[in-house]
CSV table of C-alpha atoms in Angstrom, one decimal:
chain,number,residue,atom,x,y,z
A,15,LYS,CA,117.2,64.1,61.7
A,16,THR,CA,120.1,64.1,64.1
A,17,ASN,CA,121.1,61.4,66.7
A,18,LYS,CA,123.9,61.7,69.3
A,19,LYS,CA,125.2,59.4,71.9
A,20,LYS,CA,127.3,60.7,74.8
A,21,LYS,CA,129.0,59.1,77.7
A,22,LYS,CA,127.9,60.3,81.1
A,23,LYS,CA,130.1,62.9,82.6
A,24,LYS,CA,130.1,65.0,85.8
A,25,GLY,CA,127.8,67.9,86.0
A,26,LYS,CA,124.5,66.0,85.4
A,27,PRO,CA,124.2,66.6,81.6
A,28,PHE,CA,120.6,65.2,81.6
A,29,GLU,CA,119.2,67.8,84.0
A,30,GLY,CA,121.3,70.5,82.3
A,31,LEU,CA,119.8,69.8,78.9
A,32,VAL,CA,116.3,69.8,80.3
A,33,HIS,CA,117.0,73.2,81.9
A,34,ILE,CA,118.5,74.6,78.6
A,35,LEU,CA,115.5,73.4,76.5
A,36,ASN,CA,113.1,74.8,79.0
A,37,LYS,CA,114.6,78.3,78.6
A,38,GLU,CA,114.3,77.9,74.8
A,39,THR,CA,110.5,77.7,75.3
A,40,TYR,CA,110.3,74.0,74.4
A,41,ASN,CA,107.3,72.1,75.6
A,42,ILE,CA,108.8,69.3,77.7
A,43,PHE,CA,107.3,65.9,78.8
A,44,GLN,CA,109.5,64.0,81.2
A,45,TYR,CA,109.2,60.4,82.5
A,46,ASN,CA,111.9,59.2,84.9
A,47,LYS,CA,115.2,59.5,83.0
A,48,SER,CA,113.7,60.3,79.6
A,49,PHE,CA,111.9,63.2,78.1
A,50,PHE,CA,110.4,64.4,74.8
A,51,CYS,CA,110.0,68.1,73.8
A,52,TYR,CA,108.8,70.1,70.8
A,53,LYS,CA,108.5,73.7,69.6
A,54,GLY,CA,106.7,75.4,66.8
A,55,LEU,CA,103.6,73.2,66.7
A,56,ILE,CA,101.7,75.9,64.9
A,57,GLY,CA,104.0,75.4,61.9
A,58,ARG,CA,102.8,71.8,61.7
A,59,ILE,CA,99.1,72.8,61.9
A,60,ALA,CA,99.3,75.8,59.6
A,61,PRO,CA,99.4,73.8,56.3
A,62,ILE,CA,96.1,72.1,57.4
A,63,ILE,CA,94.5,75.6,57.9
A,64,VAL,CA,95.9,76.7,54.5
A,65,HIS,CA,93.9,73.9,52.8
A,66,ALA,CA,90.8,74.5,54.9
A,67,SER,CA,91.0,78.2,53.9
A,68,ILE,CA,91.1,77.3,50.2
A,69,ILE,CA,88.1,75.1,50.7
A,70,GLN,CA,86.2,77.9,52.5
A,71,ILE,CA,87.0,80.3,49.6
A,72,PHE,CA,85.5,77.8,47.1
A,73,ILE,CA,82.4,77.4,49.3
A,74,GLY,CA,81.9,81.2,49.5
A,75,ALA,CA,82.2,81.4,45.7
A,76,ILE,CA,79.6,78.6,45.2
A,77,ILE,CA,77.2,80.3,47.7
A,78,GLY,CA,77.5,83.6,45.8
A,79,ALA,CA,77.0,81.9,42.4
A,80,PHE,CA,73.8,80.1,43.5
A,81,PHE,CA,72.2,82.7,45.9
A,82,GLY,CA,73.6,86.1,44.7
A,83,PHE,CA,72.3,88.6,42.2
A,84,GLY,CA,73.2,91.9,40.6
A,85,GLY,CA,71.3,94.7,39.0
A,86,GLN,CA,71.6,98.2,37.7
A,87,GLU,CA,69.2,101.2,38.0
A,88,PHE,CA,69.1,104.8,36.8
A,89,ILE,CA,66.9,106.7,39.3
A,90,PRO,CA,66.0,110.4,39.1
A,91,LYS,CA,66.6,112.5,42.2
A,92,GLY,CA,63.7,112.3,44.7
A,93,GLU,CA,62.2,109.0,43.4
A,94,ILE,CA,61.5,105.7,45.2
A,95,PHE,CA,62.3,102.5,43.3
A,96,HIS,CA,62.3,98.7,43.5
A,97,LEU,CA,65.0,96.6,42.0
A,98,GLN,CA,63.8,95.5,38.6
A,99,ASN,CA,66.7,95.6,36.1
A,100,ILE,CA,68.4,92.3,37.1
A,101,ILE,CA,71.7,91.7,35.2
A,102,ASN,CA,72.6,88.3,36.7
A,103,SER,CA,71.2,86.1,39.3
A,104,GLY,CA,71.9,82.6,40.8
A,105,LYS,CA,69.6,79.7,40.5
A,106,TYR,CA,68.3,80.0,44.1
A,107,SER,CA,68.6,83.8,44.5
A,108,LYS,CA,65.7,86.0,45.5
A,109,THR,CA,65.4,89.7,45.1
A,110,PRO,CA,64.3,91.6,48.2
A,111,ASN,CA,60.7,92.8,47.8
A,112,PHE,CA,60.3,93.9,51.4
A,113,ILE,CA,62.4,97.1,51.1
A,114,ASN,CA,62.3,100.2,48.9
A,115,THR,CA,65.1,102.6,48.1
A,116,ARG,CA,64.8,106.4,47.8
A,117,VAL,CA,67.2,108.8,46.2
A,118,ASN,CA,67.0,111.8,48.4
A,119,ASN,CA,69.6,113.9,46.5
A,120,PHE,CA,72.4,113.7,44.0
A,121,TRP,CA,75.3,116.2,43.3
A,122,ILE,CA,78.7,116.4,41.7
A,123,ASP,CA,82.0,117.9,42.7
A,124,TYR,CA,83.8,119.5,39.8
A,125,ASN,CA,87.5,120.3,39.4
A,126,GLU,CA,88.5,123.8,38.3
A,127,SER,CA,88.8,122.4,34.7
A,128,GLU,CA,85.1,121.4,35.0
A,129,THR,CA,86.0,117.7,34.9
A,130,VAL,CA,84.2,115.5,37.4
A,131,ASN,CA,86.0,115.0,40.7
A,132,GLN,CA,83.4,112.9,42.5
A,133,PHE,CA,79.7,112.3,42.4
A,134,TYR,CA,77.4,111.6,45.4
A,135,SER,CA,74.0,110.1,46.1
A,136,ASP,CA,72.0,110.5,49.3
A,137,ILE,CA,70.3,107.1,49.6
A,138,SER,CA,67.7,105.8,52.1
A,139,ILE,CA,66.6,102.2,52.6
A,140,LEU,CA,62.8,102.1,53.5
A,141,ASP,CA,60.5,99.3,54.7
A,142,THR,CA,57.1,98.7,53.1
A,143,LYS,CA,55.5,101.3,55.4
A,144,GLY,CA,58.0,104.0,54.3
A,145,ASN,CA,60.0,104.0,57.5
A,146,GLU,CA,63.7,104.7,57.0
A,147,LEU,CA,65.9,101.8,57.9
A,148,LYS,CA,69.2,103.2,56.9
A,149,ARG,CA,70.5,106.3,55.2
A,150,LYS,CA,74.0,107.1,53.7
A,151,ILE,CA,75.7,109.4,51.3
A,152,ILE,CA,77.4,107.1,48.8
A,153,SER,CA,80.1,107.8,46.2
A,154,VAL,CA,82.5,105.8,44.0
A,155,ASN,CA,84.3,103.2,46.2
A,156,ASN,CA,82.1,104.2,49.2
A,157,PRO,CA,78.9,102.0,48.9
A,158,LEU,CA,76.0,101.5,51.2
A,159,HIS,CA,75.7,98.1,53.0
A,160,TYR,CA,72.4,96.8,54.4
A,161,LYS,CA,72.3,93.2,55.5
A,162,ASP,CA,73.6,91.3,52.5
A,163,LEU,CA,72.7,94.1,50.0
A,164,THR,CA,75.3,96.5,48.7
A,165,ILE,CA,74.5,99.6,46.7
A,166,TYR,CA,77.4,101.1,44.6
A,167,GLN,CA,77.6,104.5,43.0
A,168,SER,CA,78.5,103.7,39.3
A,169,ASP,CA,77.3,106.4,37.0
A,170,TRP,CA,75.1,109.5,36.5
A,171,ASP,CA,72.9,111.2,34.0
A,172,ILE,CA,70.6,114.2,33.5
A,173,SER,CA,67.0,112.9,33.4
A,174,CYS,CA,64.9,115.9,32.5
A,175,LEU,CA,64.2,119.7,32.9
A,176,ARG,CA,61.3,120.9,34.9
A,177,VAL,CA,59.9,124.0,33.4
A,178,SER,CA,56.9,126.3,34.1
A,179,ARG,CA,55.2,128.6,31.6
A,180,LYS,CA,53.8,132.0,32.1
A,181,ASN,CA,50.5,132.0,34.1
A,182,GLU,CA,50.7,128.2,34.5
A,183,LYS,CA,51.2,126.6,37.9
A,184,LYS,CA,51.9,123.1,36.7
A,185,LEU,CA,55.4,122.0,36.0
A,186,ILE,CA,56.2,120.4,32.6
A,187,GLN,CA,59.0,117.9,32.3
A,188,TYR,CA,61.2,117.8,29.2
A,189,GLN,CA,63.2,114.7,28.8
A,190,THR,CA,66.9,115.2,27.9
A,191,LYS,CA,68.9,113.3,25.3
A,192,LYS,CA,72.6,112.6,25.8
A,193,VAL,CA,74.8,113.7,22.9
A,194,LYS,CA,78.5,113.9,22.3
A,195,ILE,CA,80.1,117.2,21.1
A,196,ASP,CA,83.9,117.3,20.7
A,197,GLU,CA,84.1,113.9,22.6
A,198,THR,CA,82.4,115.4,25.7
A,199,LYS,CA,79.0,114.5,27.1
A,200,ASN,CA,76.2,117.0,26.7
A,201,TRP,CA,72.4,116.9,27.1
A,202,LEU,CA,69.9,118.4,24.7
A,203,THR,CA,66.2,119.0,24.8
A,204,LYS,CA,63.6,121.0,22.9
A,205,ILE,CA,60.9,123.4,24.1
A,206,LYS,CA,58.1,124.8,22.0
A,207,LEU,CA,56.6,128.2,22.9
A,208,LYS,CA,53.6,128.7,20.5
A,209,ASN,CA,55.2,129.0,17.1
A,210,ASN,CA,58.8,129.1,18.3
A,211,GLU,CA,61.1,126.2,19.0
A,212,TYR,CA,64.2,126.4,21.2
A,213,ASN,CA,67.0,123.9,21.9
A,214,LEU,CA,68.4,123.8,25.4
A,215,LEU,CA,72.0,122.5,25.8
A,216,LEU,CA,73.5,121.4,29.1
A,217,LYS,CA,77.2,120.6,29.6
A,218,ASN,CA,77.1,119.5,33.3
A,219,LEU,CA,75.2,120.0,36.5
A,220,ASN,CA,76.6,123.5,37.1
A,221,LYS,CA,73.1,124.7,36.6
A,222,GLU,CA,73.9,126.7,33.5
A,223,ILE,CA,71.9,126.1,30.2
A,224,SER,CA,72.6,127.5,26.7
A,225,ILE,CA,69.5,128.4,24.7
A,226,PHE,CA,69.6,128.2,20.8
A,227,ASP,CA,66.9,128.9,18.3
A,228,LYS,CA,65.8,126.2,15.8
A,229,ASP,CA,68.5,127.2,13.4
A,230,GLY,CA,71.2,126.7,16.0
A,231,ASN,CA,71.9,130.3,16.7
A,232,PHE,CA,73.0,131.0,20.3
A,233,ILE,CA,70.6,133.3,22.2
A,234,GLU,CA,71.6,133.4,25.9
A,235,LYS,CA,72.4,131.4,29.0
A,236,ILE,CA,70.2,130.9,32.0
A,237,THR,CA,70.4,129.0,35.3
A,238,GLU,CA,68.0,127.3,37.6
A,239,GLY,CA,65.2,129.6,38.8
A,240,LYS,CA,65.8,132.1,36.0
A,241,THR,CA,63.2,133.1,33.4
A,242,PHE,CA,63.6,133.3,29.6
A,243,SER,CA,61.5,135.6,27.4
A,244,ASP,CA,61.7,135.8,23.6
A,245,LYS,CA,60.8,138.7,21.3
A,246,GLU,CA,57.2,137.6,21.2
A,247,LYS,CA,57.0,137.7,25.0
A,248,ASN,CA,56.8,133.9,25.3
A,249,ILE,CA,58.1,133.2,28.8
A,250,PHE,CA,59.2,130.1,30.6
A,251,THR,CA,61.0,129.5,33.9
A,252,LEU,CA,63.6,126.8,34.4
A,253,ASN,CA,62.6,125.4,37.8
A,254,GLU,CA,64.9,122.5,38.1
A,255,ILE,CA,67.5,120.3,36.4
A,256,VAL,CA,66.7,116.7,37.5
A,257,PRO,CA,69.8,114.4,37.6
A,258,SER,CA,69.6,110.6,37.7
A,259,THR,CA,72.0,108.5,39.7
A,260,GLY,CA,73.4,105.2,38.3
A,261,LEU,CA,73.4,102.5,40.9
A,262,ASP,CA,74.9,99.0,41.0
A,263,ILE,CA,72.9,96.8,43.4
A,264,LYS,CA,74.4,93.5,44.4
A,265,SER,CA,73.8,90.7,46.9
A,266,ASP,CA,76.4,88.0,47.5
A,267,PRO,CA,75.9,86.0,50.7
A,268,GLY,CA,79.2,84.2,50.0
A,269,ILE,CA,81.4,87.3,50.4
A,270,PRO,CA,82.0,86.8,54.2
A,271,PHE,CA,83.2,83.3,53.6
A,272,VAL,CA,85.5,84.4,50.8
A,273,TYR,CA,86.9,87.3,52.9
A,274,PHE,CA,87.5,85.2,56.0
A,275,GLY,CA,89.0,82.5,53.8
A,276,PHE,CA,91.6,84.8,52.4
A,277,ILE,CA,92.4,86.2,55.8
A,278,PHE,CA,93.0,82.7,57.2
A,279,LEU,CA,94.9,81.7,54.0
A,280,ILE,CA,97.4,84.6,54.4
A,281,LEU,CA,97.9,84.1,58.1
A,282,SER,CA,98.3,80.3,57.9
A,283,THR,CA,100.7,80.6,54.9
A,284,LEU,CA,102.9,82.9,57.0
A,285,LEU,CA,102.7,80.6,60.0
A,286,SER,CA,103.5,77.5,58.0
A,287,PHE,CA,107.1,78.9,57.6
A,288,ILE,CA,107.7,78.3,61.3
A,289,SER,CA,109.8,75.3,61.9
A,290,PHE,CA,108.4,72.4,63.9
A,291,SER,CA,111.3,70.7,65.8
A,292,LYS,CA,111.3,67.7,68.2
A,293,ILE,CA,114.0,66.4,70.6
A,294,TRP,CA,114.1,63.0,72.4
A,295,VAL,CA,116.4,62.2,75.3
A,296,PHE,CA,116.7,59.1,77.4
A,297,GLU,CA,119.3,57.7,79.7
A,298,ARG,CA,120.2,54.0,79.9
A,299,SER,CA,123.0,52.6,82.1
A,300,SER,CA,125.9,54.9,81.7
A,301,ASN,CA,124.8,56.4,78.3
A,302,ILE,CA,122.5,59.3,77.3
A,303,TYR,CA,120.8,58.9,73.9
A,304,ILE,CA,119.6,62.0,72.1
A,305,GLY,CA,117.6,62.4,68.9
A,306,ALA,CA,116.1,65.4,67.1
A,307,SER,CA,114.3,66.3,63.9
A,308,SER,CA,112.9,69.4,62.2
A,309,ASN,CA,110.7,69.9,59.2
A,310,ARG,CA,112.4,73.1,58.0
A,311,ALA,CA,115.8,74.7,58.0
A,312,LYS,CA,117.4,71.4,58.8
A,313,LYS,CA,121.1,72.5,58.6
A,314,THR,CA,120.4,75.5,60.9
A,315,PHE,CA,118.6,73.3,63.3
A,316,GLU,CA,121.4,70.7,63.3
A,317,SER,CA,123.9,73.4,64.3
A,318,TYR,CA,121.6,74.7,66.9
A,319,PHE,CA,121.0,71.2,68.3
A,320,LEU,CA,124.7,70.3,68.6
A,321,LYS,CA,125.4,73.7,70.3
A,322,LYS,CA,122.8,73.1,73.0
A,323,VAL,CA,124.0,69.5,73.6
A,324,SER,CA,127.6,70.8,74.0
A,325,GLU,CA,126.4,73.4,76.5
A,326,SER,CA,124.7,70.8,78.7
A,327,LEU,CA,127.8,68.6,78.9
């Protein structure tokens, strides 16, 4: 806080100081031969917004804890599902039973080294009558949002093989089992053709399958749509490799409160560094009395204040 008393000189220092402070974007309130001015009021209000933002973040977290839920599902391509596998839920949370979800398609992009680059799911949100409400292709870090429901792409698997035998129109599904070979994921299933048994091994979704006999001897490789025939003329056709998509399904109604709370917290923290300065001036008899204060950078403000007073004299 700085106070200064000056004798009245020629050149009307009172009016000169008002003019100088007005150019410095001060808000000035004048009454007769006295006035009050201030600048940087937002720096005074910002700390209040900081505390309000922190409270808003806590409120959002509480809403999410009481009303949110999370679940995981592994769904084969082409299937419609309801959320059933709930991992965690709040005391007052409710799972949506008015919508269904359909996995229209699933595929994987591979690198040249046959490692997974990205995997995708074509997802549709349906109402109870089967009408499509929303559709989106999701991937890792690119979820689907519908109201307060969010569906994340998290994992994948190979569910089964669909095979047809010679002279049979119906498709037979053979469930696959995940196995590790040399620290890499593979999928294995068995097919019986009369007295013969064959092991089918998949390494990825590149549509190529290795066939082994029951003793583990390699026979050949086939792809989707191809037919295999053994020495006894037992024939089967590999119609489809059916993948499953792993989905994380979450609902957190408190998320908007938390996001907006953090935005306001960051902005108000930056604005709180703005100095709030005030200046009082009044004239009595032959003297001018001047006072000033600032909540930040007080040394800098004192130099600035004395400079402006000198300019007005």
